[in-house]
Amino acid sequence: MQHRQLAPFAPDFLWGASTSAYQVEGAFDADGKGPSVQDARTTFPEGTTDYKVAADHYHRYAQDVELFAELGLTAYRFSVAWTRIVPDGDGEVNREGLAFYHRLIDALLERGIEPVLTMYHFDLPQALQQKGGWGSRATVEAFTRYARILFEEFGSKVRYWLTINEQNMMILHGAAIGTAGDVAAGDTKGLQRALYQQNHHMMLAQAETMRLCHELVPGGKIGPAPNISVVYPASPRPEDILAAEDFNAIRNWLYLDMACRGGYNPTAWTWLTEKGIAPEIAEGDLEILGSGRPDFLALNYYATATVAAPLAGEDVGAVEGADQQLAVGEDGVFRSVRNEHLPVNAFGWEIDPVGFRTTLRVVYDRYRLPLLVTENGLGAFDTLEADGSVHDAYRIEYLAAHIGQMRAAVSDGVEMLGYCPWSAIDLISTHQGVRKRYGFVYVDRDEFDLKELKRYRKDSFFWYQQLIKSGGTEVTAA
């Protein structure tokens, strides 16, 4: 649809940016923090750092919040490290950890920045992992208790809450992002069966948490934050269209249907049962799943996927070492194919701004809940010049194209709450360490040389600053 005139973003639209605790905070064992599964990792992609220092946001949050205010952010999406609050996941509460997040939230509010709090972002307490992790129902109880602590502690200050970041990616690509745990060593069916049991437990925890938010936080709004993108058929061939519908169900609707409708998507459930990897559902689970409902939907968007029908004896398109943005194919369901109509970035991710608009439209039409974009961005090997400048025109071009398509989606009738691209400042990338940078602010460190961790404003910082001032009307990259 081509509009004669694009609709404006709402006056209270949240212009934000995002980070996650383990990728930005550092201070991995400071002030009583316990180890998470990310801290316990012993292997990383060759030549990349661990998360022990990251961007040292824990010690430099005040400076960073001042930069966020200068940037003009009206929202900051961050995650709380579970192990700062409850070091072993289900034991004593760490008051020093709570105090840090109080300081961060207060600093944001003093500068007119809305805190958007993510409860869980890939960093399960290692002590719980050793007890079975998300494969144990006890973790559901531990997470619900942790959520209650957050609601009671921060509920008077935080209005927007996110439950679990990219739950679908933890299930589809758990080994790639370091969240699969010990089950990654099993056979393929055993691995998938274990992961979908974990998934069921996460869904129970999410439903309980959404219900609890509405009980404990007057005026609080809560939603899930999966990675959602539309799946294209490789051709108009009916078999390819069916394959795309199947992968949409497995990748997207399984998670959003559960959050919004309280039940398993029928296509996804049929696949789970036919493959023999369906989770065990205990008595009362369905009632729990139906008890929590979101107020909005958050979604992370980077790239679309294109698939075709599987062919007997043909490779399904698996990619060795594929990350969470690359479809890897599924026997009897779909095979992954390259979309020749889309350019790719340096990491093989297809760049599809129009697909962003399509995704927003499809999700809003399906669930009719306001949408909040919690990740969208371009990772690149940025260069710090001698004069302290960072020229990242490629990032500006990417963001401008996606924000332009988001405004088109608003003009299409999609209700948008806000836009929080990845990331507010440079942090540790899941796959490429420090070198792959996403932020509006450059953090001067290398993989193994911390230097002074000094902050520098990139060209994209000043561009986004002006865009926010214009209310999103000055979108062009030039």
PDB file of N, CA, C and O in Angstrom, residues 17 28 49 98 126 135 183 240 261 322 328 392 450:
ATOM      1  N   ALA A  17      16.565   2.667  23.158  1.00  0.00           N
ATOM      2  CA  ALA A  17      17.656   1.799  22.720  1.00  0.00           C
ATOM      3  C   ALA A  17      17.799   0.715  23.774  1.00  0.00           C
ATOM      4  O   ALA A  17      17.292   0.851  24.894  1.00  0.00           O
ATOM      5  N   PHE A  28      31.191  -9.100  36.875  1.00  0.00           N
ATOM      6  CA  PHE A  28      30.505 -10.390  36.893  1.00  0.00           C
ATOM      7  C   PHE A  28      30.400 -11.000  38.295  1.00  0.00           C
ATOM      8  O   PHE A  28      29.521 -11.823  38.550  1.00  0.00           O
ATOM      9  N   THR A  49      36.326 -12.369  23.457  1.00  0.00           N
ATOM     10  CA  THR A  49      36.431 -12.241  24.901  1.00  0.00           C
ATOM     11  C   THR A  49      35.257 -12.900  25.619  1.00  0.00           C
ATOM     12  O   THR A  49      34.263 -13.295  24.998  1.00  0.00           O
ATOM     13  N   LEU A  98      19.973  -5.292  44.277  1.00  0.00           N
ATOM     14  CA  LEU A  98      18.767  -4.468  44.178  1.00  0.00           C
ATOM     15  C   LEU A  98      19.128  -2.984  44.194  1.00  0.00           C
ATOM     16  O   LEU A  98      18.554  -2.190  43.443  1.00  0.00           O
ATOM     17  N   GLN A 126      23.737 -20.157  37.272  1.00  0.00           N
ATOM     18  CA  GLN A 126      24.446 -21.417  37.095  1.00  0.00           C
ATOM     19  C   GLN A 126      24.028 -22.450  38.144  1.00  0.00           C
ATOM     20  O   GLN A 126      23.973 -23.650  37.859  1.00  0.00           O
ATOM     21  N   GLY A 135      14.875 -27.358  32.411  1.00  0.00           N
ATOM     22  CA  GLY A 135      14.302 -28.692  32.321  1.00  0.00           C
ATOM     23  C   GLY A 135      13.611 -29.119  33.600  1.00  0.00           C
ATOM     24  O   GLY A 135      12.871 -30.106  33.606  1.00  0.00           O
ATOM     25  N   VAL A 183      22.249 -30.532  27.535  1.00  0.00           N
ATOM     26  CA  VAL A 183      21.483 -31.341  26.583  1.00  0.00           C
ATOM     27  C   VAL A 183      22.068 -31.259  25.186  1.00  0.00           C
ATOM     28  O   VAL A 183      21.794 -32.112  24.351  1.00  0.00           O
ATOM     29  N   ASP A 240       5.663 -24.647  -1.437  1.00  0.00           N
ATOM     30  CA  ASP A 240       6.562 -23.697  -0.778  1.00  0.00           C
ATOM     31  C   ASP A 240       5.788 -22.791   0.185  1.00  0.00           C
ATOM     32  O   ASP A 240       6.277 -22.450   1.269  1.00  0.00           O
ATOM     33  N   ARG A 261      -2.956 -16.357  23.574  1.00  0.00           N
ATOM     34  CA  ARG A 261      -4.167 -17.178  23.533  1.00  0.00           C
ATOM     35  C   ARG A 261      -4.164 -18.293  24.566  1.00  0.00           C
ATOM     36  O   ARG A 261      -5.162 -18.992  24.724  1.00  0.00           O
ATOM     37  N   ALA A 322      25.627 -21.990  12.177  1.00  0.00           N
ATOM     38  CA  ALA A 322      24.623 -20.948  11.949  1.00  0.00           C
ATOM     39  C   ALA A 322      24.182 -20.306  13.260  1.00  0.00           C
ATOM     40  O   ALA A 322      24.065 -20.966  14.281  1.00  0.00           O
ATOM     41  N   VAL A 328      17.796 -22.907   9.465  1.00  0.00           N
ATOM     42  CA  VAL A 328      18.707 -24.020   9.197  1.00  0.00           C
ATOM     43  C   VAL A 328      17.996 -25.258   8.634  1.00  0.00           C
ATOM     44  O   VAL A 328      18.609 -26.295   8.467  1.00  0.00           O
ATOM     45  N   ASP A 392      29.784   5.811  10.848  1.00  0.00           N
ATOM     46  CA  ASP A 392      29.015   4.581  10.629  1.00  0.00           C
ATOM     47  C   ASP A 392      27.784   4.861   9.765  1.00  0.00           C
ATOM     48  O   ASP A 392      26.647   4.581  10.161  1.00  0.00           O
ATOM     49  N   LEU A 450      41.577  -3.943  27.551  1.00  0.00           N
ATOM     50  CA  LEU A 450      40.458  -3.116  28.023  1.00  0.00           C
ATOM     51  C   LEU A 450      40.675  -1.633  27.793  1.00  0.00           C
ATOM     52  O   LEU A 450      39.710  -0.850  27.828  1.00  0.00           O
TER      53      LEU A 450
END
